[in-house]
CSV table of C-alpha atoms in Angstrom, one decimal:
chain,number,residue,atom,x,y,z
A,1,UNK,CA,0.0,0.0,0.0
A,2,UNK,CA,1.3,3.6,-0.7
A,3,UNK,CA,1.8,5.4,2.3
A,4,UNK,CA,0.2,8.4,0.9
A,5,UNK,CA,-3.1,6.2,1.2
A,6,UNK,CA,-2.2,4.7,4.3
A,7,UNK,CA,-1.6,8.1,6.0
A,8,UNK,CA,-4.7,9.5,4.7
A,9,UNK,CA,-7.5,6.6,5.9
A,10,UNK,CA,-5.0,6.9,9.5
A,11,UNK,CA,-5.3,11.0,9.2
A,12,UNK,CA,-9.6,9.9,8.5
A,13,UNK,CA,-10.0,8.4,11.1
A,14,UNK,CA,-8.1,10.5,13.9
A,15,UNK,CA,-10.0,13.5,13.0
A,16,UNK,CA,-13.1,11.7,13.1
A,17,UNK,CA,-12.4,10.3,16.1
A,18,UNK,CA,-11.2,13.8,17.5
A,19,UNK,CA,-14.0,15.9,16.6
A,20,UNK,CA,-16.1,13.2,18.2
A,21,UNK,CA,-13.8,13.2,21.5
A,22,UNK,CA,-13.5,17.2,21.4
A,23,UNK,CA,-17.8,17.1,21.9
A,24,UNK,CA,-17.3,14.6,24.8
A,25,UNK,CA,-15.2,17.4,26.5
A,26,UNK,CA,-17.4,20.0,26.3
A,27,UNK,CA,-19.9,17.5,27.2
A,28,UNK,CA,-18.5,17.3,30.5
A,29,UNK,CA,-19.6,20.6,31.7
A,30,UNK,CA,-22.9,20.7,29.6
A,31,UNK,CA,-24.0,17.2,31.4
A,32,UNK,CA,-22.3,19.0,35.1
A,33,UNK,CA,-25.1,21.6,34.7
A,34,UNK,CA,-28.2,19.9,34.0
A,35,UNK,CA,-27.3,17.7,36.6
A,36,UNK,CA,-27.0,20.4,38.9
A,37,UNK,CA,-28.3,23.3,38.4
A,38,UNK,CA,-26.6,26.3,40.4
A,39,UNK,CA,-23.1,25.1,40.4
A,40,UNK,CA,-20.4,27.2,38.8
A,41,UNK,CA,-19.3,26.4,35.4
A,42,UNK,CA,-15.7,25.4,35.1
A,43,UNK,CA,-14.2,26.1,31.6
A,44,UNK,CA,-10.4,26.4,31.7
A,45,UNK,CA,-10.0,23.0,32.7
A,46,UNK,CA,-11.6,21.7,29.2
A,47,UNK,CA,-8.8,23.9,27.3
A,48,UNK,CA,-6.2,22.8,29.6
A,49,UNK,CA,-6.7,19.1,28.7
A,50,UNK,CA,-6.4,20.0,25.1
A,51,UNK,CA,-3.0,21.2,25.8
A,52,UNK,CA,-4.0,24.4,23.6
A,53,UNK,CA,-4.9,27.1,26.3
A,54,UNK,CA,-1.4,29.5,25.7
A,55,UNK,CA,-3.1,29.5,22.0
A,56,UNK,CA,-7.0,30.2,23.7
A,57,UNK,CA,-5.4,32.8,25.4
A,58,UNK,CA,-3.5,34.5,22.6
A,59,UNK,CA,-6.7,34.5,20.6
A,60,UNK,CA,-9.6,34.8,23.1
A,61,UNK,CA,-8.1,35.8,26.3
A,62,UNK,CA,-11.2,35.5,28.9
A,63,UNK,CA,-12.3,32.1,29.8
A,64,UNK,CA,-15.8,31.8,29.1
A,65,UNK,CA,-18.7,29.6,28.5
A,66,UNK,CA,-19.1,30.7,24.9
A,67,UNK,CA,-15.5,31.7,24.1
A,68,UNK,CA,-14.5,27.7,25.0
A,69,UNK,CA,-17.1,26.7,22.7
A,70,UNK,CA,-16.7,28.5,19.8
A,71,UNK,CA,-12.5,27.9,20.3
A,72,UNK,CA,-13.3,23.8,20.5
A,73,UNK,CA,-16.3,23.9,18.1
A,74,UNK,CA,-16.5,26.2,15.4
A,75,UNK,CA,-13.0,28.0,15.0
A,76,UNK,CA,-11.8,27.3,11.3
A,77,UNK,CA,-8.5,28.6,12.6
A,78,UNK,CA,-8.2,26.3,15.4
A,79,UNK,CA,-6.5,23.1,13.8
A,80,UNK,CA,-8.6,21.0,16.6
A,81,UNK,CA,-11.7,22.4,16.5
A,82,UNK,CA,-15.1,20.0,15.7
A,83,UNK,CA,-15.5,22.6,12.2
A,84,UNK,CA,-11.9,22.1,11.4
A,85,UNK,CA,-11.3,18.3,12.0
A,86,UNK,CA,-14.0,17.2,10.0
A,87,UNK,CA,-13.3,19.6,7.5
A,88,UNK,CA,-9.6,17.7,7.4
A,89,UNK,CA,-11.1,14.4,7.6
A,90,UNK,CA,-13.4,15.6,4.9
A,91,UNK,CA,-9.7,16.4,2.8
A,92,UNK,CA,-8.5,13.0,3.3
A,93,UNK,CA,-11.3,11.0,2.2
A,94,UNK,CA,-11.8,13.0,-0.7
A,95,UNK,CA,-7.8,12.2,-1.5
A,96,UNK,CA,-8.8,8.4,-1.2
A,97,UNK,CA,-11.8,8.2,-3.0
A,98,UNK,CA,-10.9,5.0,-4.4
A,99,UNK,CA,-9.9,3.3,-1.1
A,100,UNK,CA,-13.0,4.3,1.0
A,101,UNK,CA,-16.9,3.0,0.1
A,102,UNK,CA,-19.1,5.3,-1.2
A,103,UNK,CA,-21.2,5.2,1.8
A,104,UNK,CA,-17.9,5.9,4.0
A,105,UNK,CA,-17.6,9.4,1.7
A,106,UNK,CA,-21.1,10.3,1.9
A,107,UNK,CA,-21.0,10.4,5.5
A,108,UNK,CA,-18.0,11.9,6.2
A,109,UNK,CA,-19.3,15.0,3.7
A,110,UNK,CA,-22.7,15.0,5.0
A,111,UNK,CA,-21.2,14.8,8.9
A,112,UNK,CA,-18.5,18.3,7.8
A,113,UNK,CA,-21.6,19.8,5.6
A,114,UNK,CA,-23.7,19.8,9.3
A,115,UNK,CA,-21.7,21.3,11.0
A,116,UNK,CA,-20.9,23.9,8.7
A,117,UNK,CA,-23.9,25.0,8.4
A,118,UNK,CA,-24.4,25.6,12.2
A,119,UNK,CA,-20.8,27.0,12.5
A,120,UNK,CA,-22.6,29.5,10.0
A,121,UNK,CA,-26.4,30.0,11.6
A,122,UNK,CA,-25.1,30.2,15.5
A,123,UNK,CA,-26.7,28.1,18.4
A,124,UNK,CA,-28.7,29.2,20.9
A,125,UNK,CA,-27.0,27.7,24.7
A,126,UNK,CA,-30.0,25.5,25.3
A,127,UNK,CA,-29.4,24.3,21.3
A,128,UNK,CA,-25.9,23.0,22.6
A,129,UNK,CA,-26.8,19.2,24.3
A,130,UNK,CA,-28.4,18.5,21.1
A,131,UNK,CA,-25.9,19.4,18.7
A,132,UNK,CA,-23.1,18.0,20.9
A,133,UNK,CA,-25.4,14.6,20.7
A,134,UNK,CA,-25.4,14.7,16.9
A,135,UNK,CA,-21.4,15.1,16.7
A,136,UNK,CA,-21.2,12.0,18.7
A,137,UNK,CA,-23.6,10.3,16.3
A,138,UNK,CA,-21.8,11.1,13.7
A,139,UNK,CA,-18.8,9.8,14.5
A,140,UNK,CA,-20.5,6.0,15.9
A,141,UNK,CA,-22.3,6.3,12.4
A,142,UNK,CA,-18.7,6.6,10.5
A,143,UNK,CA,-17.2,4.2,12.0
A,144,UNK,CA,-19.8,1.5,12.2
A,145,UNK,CA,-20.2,2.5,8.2
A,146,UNK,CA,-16.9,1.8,7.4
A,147,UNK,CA,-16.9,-1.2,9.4
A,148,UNK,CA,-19.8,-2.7,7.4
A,149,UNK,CA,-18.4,-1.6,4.0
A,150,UNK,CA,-15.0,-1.5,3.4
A,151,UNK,CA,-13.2,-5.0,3.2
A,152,UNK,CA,-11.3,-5.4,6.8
A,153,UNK,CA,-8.1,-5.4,5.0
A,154,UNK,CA,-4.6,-3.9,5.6
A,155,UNK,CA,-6.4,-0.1,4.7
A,156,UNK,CA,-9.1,-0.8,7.2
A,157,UNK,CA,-6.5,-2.1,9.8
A,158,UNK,CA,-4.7,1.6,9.5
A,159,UNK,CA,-8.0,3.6,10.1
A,160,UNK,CA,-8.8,1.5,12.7
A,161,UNK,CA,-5.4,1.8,14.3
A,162,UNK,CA,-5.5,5.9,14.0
A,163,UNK,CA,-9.6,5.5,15.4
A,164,UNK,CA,-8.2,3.5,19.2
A,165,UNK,CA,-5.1,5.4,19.0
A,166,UNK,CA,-7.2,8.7,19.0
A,167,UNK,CA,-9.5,7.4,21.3
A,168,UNK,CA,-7.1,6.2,24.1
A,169,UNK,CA,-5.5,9.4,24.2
A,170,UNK,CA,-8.7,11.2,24.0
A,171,UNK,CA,-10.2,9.1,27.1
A,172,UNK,CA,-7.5,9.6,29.3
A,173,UNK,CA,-7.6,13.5,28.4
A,174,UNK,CA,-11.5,13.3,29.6
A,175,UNK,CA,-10.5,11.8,32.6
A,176,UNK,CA,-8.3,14.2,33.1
A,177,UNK,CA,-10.8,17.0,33.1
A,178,UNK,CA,-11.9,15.8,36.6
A,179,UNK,CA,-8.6,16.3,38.2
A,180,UNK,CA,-8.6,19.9,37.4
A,181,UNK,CA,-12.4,20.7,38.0
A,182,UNK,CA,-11.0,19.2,41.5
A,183,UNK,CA,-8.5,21.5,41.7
A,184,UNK,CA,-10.0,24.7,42.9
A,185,UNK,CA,-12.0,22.6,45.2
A,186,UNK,CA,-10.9,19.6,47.0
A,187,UNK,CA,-13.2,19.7,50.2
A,188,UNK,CA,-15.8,18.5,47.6
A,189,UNK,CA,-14.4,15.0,47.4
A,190,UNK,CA,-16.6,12.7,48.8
A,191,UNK,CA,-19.6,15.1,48.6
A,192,UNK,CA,-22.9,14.3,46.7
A,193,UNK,CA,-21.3,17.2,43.9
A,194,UNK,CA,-18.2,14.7,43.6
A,195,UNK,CA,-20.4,11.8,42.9
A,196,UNK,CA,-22.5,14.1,40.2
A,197,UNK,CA,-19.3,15.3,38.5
A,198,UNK,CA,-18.3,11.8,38.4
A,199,UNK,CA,-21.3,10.5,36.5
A,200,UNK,CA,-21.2,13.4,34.6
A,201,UNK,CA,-17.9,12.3,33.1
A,202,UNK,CA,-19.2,8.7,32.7
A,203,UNK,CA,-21.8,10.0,30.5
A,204,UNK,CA,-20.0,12.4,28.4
A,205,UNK,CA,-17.6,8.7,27.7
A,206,UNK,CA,-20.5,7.1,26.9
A,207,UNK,CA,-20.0,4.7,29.9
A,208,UNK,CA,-22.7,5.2,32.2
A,209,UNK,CA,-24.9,2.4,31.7
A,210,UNK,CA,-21.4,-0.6,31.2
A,211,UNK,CA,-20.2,1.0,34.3
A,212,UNK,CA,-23.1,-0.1,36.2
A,213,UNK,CA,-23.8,-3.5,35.1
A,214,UNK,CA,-19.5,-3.9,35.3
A,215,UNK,CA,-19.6,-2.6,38.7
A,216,UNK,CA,-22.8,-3.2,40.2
A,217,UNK,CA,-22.6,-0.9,43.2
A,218,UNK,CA,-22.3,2.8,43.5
A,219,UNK,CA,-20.0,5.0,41.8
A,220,UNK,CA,-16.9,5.5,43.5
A,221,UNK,CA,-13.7,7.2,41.8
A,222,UNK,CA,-11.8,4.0,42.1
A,223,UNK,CA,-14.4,2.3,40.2
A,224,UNK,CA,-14.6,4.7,37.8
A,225,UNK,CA,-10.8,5.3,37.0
A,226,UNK,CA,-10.3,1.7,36.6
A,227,UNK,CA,-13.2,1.2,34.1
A,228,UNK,CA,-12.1,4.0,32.1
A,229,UNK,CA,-8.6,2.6,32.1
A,230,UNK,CA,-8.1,-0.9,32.7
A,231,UNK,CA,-11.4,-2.5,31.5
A,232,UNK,CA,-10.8,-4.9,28.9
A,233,UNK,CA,-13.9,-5.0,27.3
A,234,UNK,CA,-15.3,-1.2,27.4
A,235,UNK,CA,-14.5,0.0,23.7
A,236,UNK,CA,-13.8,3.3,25.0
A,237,UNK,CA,-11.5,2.1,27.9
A,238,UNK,CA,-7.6,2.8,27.5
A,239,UNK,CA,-6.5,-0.9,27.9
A,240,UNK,CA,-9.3,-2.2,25.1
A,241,UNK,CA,-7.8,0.8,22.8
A,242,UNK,CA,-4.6,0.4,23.0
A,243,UNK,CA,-4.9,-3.1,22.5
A,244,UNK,CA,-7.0,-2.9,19.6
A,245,UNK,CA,-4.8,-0.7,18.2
A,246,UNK,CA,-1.5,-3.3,18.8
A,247,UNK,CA,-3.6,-5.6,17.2
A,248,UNK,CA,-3.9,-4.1,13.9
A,249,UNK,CA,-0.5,-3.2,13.9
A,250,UNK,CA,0.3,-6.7,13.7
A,251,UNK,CA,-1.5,-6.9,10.7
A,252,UNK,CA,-0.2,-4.3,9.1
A,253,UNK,CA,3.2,-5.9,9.6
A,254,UNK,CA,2.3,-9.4,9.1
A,255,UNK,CA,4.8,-11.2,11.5
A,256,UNK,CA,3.4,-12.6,14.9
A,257,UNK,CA,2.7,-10.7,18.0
A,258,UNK,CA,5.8,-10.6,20.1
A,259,UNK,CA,8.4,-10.6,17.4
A,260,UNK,CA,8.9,-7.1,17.5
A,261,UNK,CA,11.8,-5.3,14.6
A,262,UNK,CA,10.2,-1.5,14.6
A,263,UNK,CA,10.3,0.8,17.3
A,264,UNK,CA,6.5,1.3,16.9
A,265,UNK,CA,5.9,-2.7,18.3
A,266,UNK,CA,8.5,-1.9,20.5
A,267,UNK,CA,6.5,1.5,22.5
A,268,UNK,CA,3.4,0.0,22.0
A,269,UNK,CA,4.1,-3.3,23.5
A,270,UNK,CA,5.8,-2.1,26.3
A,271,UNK,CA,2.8,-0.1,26.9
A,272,UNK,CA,0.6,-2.6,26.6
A,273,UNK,CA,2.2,-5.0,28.6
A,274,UNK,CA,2.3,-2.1,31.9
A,275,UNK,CA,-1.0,-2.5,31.3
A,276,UNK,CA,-1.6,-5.6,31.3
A,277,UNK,CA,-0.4,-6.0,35.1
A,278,UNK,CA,-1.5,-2.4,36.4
A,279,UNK,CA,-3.6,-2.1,39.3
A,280,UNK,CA,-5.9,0.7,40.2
A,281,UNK,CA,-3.7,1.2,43.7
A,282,UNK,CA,-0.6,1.6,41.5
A,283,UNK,CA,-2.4,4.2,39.4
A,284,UNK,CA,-3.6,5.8,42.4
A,285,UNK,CA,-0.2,5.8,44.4
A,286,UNK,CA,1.3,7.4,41.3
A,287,UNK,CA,-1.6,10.0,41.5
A,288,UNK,CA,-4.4,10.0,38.3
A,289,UNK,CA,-3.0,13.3,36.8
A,290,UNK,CA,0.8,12.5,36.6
A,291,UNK,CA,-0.3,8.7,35.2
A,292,UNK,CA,-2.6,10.8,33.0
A,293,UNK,CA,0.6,12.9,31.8
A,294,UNK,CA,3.1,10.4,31.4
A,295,UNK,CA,0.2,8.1,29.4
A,296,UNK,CA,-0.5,10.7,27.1
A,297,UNK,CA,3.4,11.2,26.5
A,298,UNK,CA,3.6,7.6,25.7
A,299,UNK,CA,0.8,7.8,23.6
A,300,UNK,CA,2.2,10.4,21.4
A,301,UNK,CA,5.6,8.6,20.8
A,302,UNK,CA,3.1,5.8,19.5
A,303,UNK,CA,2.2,7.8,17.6
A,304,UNK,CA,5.5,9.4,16.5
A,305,UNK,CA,7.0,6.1,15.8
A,306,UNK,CA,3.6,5.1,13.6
A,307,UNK,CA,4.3,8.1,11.1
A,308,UNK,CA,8.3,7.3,10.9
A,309,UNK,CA,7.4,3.8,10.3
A,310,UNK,CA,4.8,3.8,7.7
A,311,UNK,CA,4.1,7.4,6.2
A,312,UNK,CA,7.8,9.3,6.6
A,313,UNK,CA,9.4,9.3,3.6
A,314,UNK,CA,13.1,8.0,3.7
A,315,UNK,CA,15.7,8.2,1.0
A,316,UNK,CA,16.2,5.2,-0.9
A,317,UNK,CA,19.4,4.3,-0.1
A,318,UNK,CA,18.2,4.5,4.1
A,319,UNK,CA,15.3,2.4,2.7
A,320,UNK,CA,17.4,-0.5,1.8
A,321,UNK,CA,19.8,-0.3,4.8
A,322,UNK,CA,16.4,-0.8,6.7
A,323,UNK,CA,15.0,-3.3,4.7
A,324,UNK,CA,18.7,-5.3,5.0
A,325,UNK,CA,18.2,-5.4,8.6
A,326,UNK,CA,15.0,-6.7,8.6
């Protein structure tokens, strides 16, 4: 496969996955107020997760309820944004036209063409759980199309790999949320708000309902943090992801799972394998932010190593000195 194709159904599938995950965020708050009304909005700690705020400073400088949105949802200069990851997704799939099913293409337009034209007619606030709700959709709608129609071949094994990748990061980054809406207020921990907060973030990871009939007792942070983490059946969970996404790279590749030649097996094995025999008391000694931190580091050098394996172009005579080694 050319990498220029391979890149491009990865590249597809990240955005897709990101302008999906970039909803959940902002979900998190939306879902904190309807379920209780009267508590104070928290908005910084949605751009901090992003990593981004220097930039949502430079551009917007106050912190507020509709500057976050329109910075995370409709900026077209904001690389991350919902408006400009679908339009990129849009971009890639139009570049692979002859990769992709027809019904893959159709939704990825019709998914950037929606919310275009409500980046362009405005939303009223009480407009925003709804439209937040149809991103989401979107994205479940993508992939379970191109599940269903495109042959689950080496192609389909790179989009999925860029879809768990994207999503393993992206989970941990929600998690992360509720460490900093902590932050300004620890003697809440315990409280009925901590519990609320907490169910609010189960929802906006769509996890609500499997945490509850994986758990079967009341929500506790614990619980929570090791579902979102260490579950190996949740598709949203860090563990199932990350596996998944080790999987397919061993497809791509072709040789069998623990014969590892590329740096890439090597970073995501290792990672997979800490996994494997983590605990939720190691997690917790370590504290949830600076396993957060050091998770998402790791994730990006997957990452890293994914785009200097298969997509960076490399001159011909470093081609066959690599190829020699093999």
């Amino acid at each position: 496969m050319l990498s220029r194709v391979a890149n491009s159904i990865y590249w597809l599938n990240r955005y897709v996955e990101r302008a999906e995950n970039v909803a959940r965020f902002v979900d998190v708050n939306l879902n904190l107020l309807l379920d209780s009304p009267g508590v104070i909005q928290q908005w910084q700690p949605i751009v901090i997760t992003t990593g981004d705020l220097p930039l949502f400073q430079q551009r917007y400088g106050e912190v507020t309820e509709a500057n976050v949105i329109q910075f995370l949802t409709f900026d077209r200069d904001y690389p991350n944004s919902i408006l400009s990851c679908l339009r990129l997704a849009r971009e890639n799939a139009r570049s692979i036209r002859e990769i992709i099913s027809s019904e893959m293409w159709e939704q990825v337009n019709s998914f950037y063409l929606m919310v275009k034209d409500v980046a362009n007619s405005g939303l009223k606030t009480s407009e925003l759980p709804e439209f937040f709700e149809k991103v989401k959709m979107g994205g479940h709608l993508f992939s379970g199309i191109m599940d269903a129609t495109m042959s689950h071949n080496e192609a389909w094994h790179f989009g999925r790999m860029g879809r768990f990748l994207e999503r393993s990061d992206k989970t941990s980054r929600i998690l992360d949320v509720k460490y900093y809406i902590l932050l300004p207020s620890i003697k809440d921990i315990g409280t009925p708000l901590d519990e609320v907060q907490w169910m609010a973030l189960l929802k906006s990871a769509s996890a609500y309902e499997m945490y509850r009939k994986r758990q079967q007792h009341r929500i506790t942070p614990n619980g929570i943090v090791e579902f979102l983490i260490l579950d190996r059946e949740f598709p949203r969970s860090i563990q199932y992801c990350l596996s998944a996404t080790e999987r397919s790279l061993y497809q791509i590749i072709g040789v069998t799972q623990g014969m590892k030649k590329h740096p890439v097996e090597k970073v995501l094995g290792r990672l997979c394998s800490e996994l494997d025999y983590l605990t939720i008391e190691e997690i917790t000694h370590t504290g949830l932010h600076e396993f957060l931190d050091n998770l998402q580091t790791r994730i990006n050098q997957t990452g890293e190593k994914i785009f200097e394996t298969f997509f960076e172009l490399q001159p011909i005579e470093e081609q066959r000195l690599n190829n020699y080694q093999l």
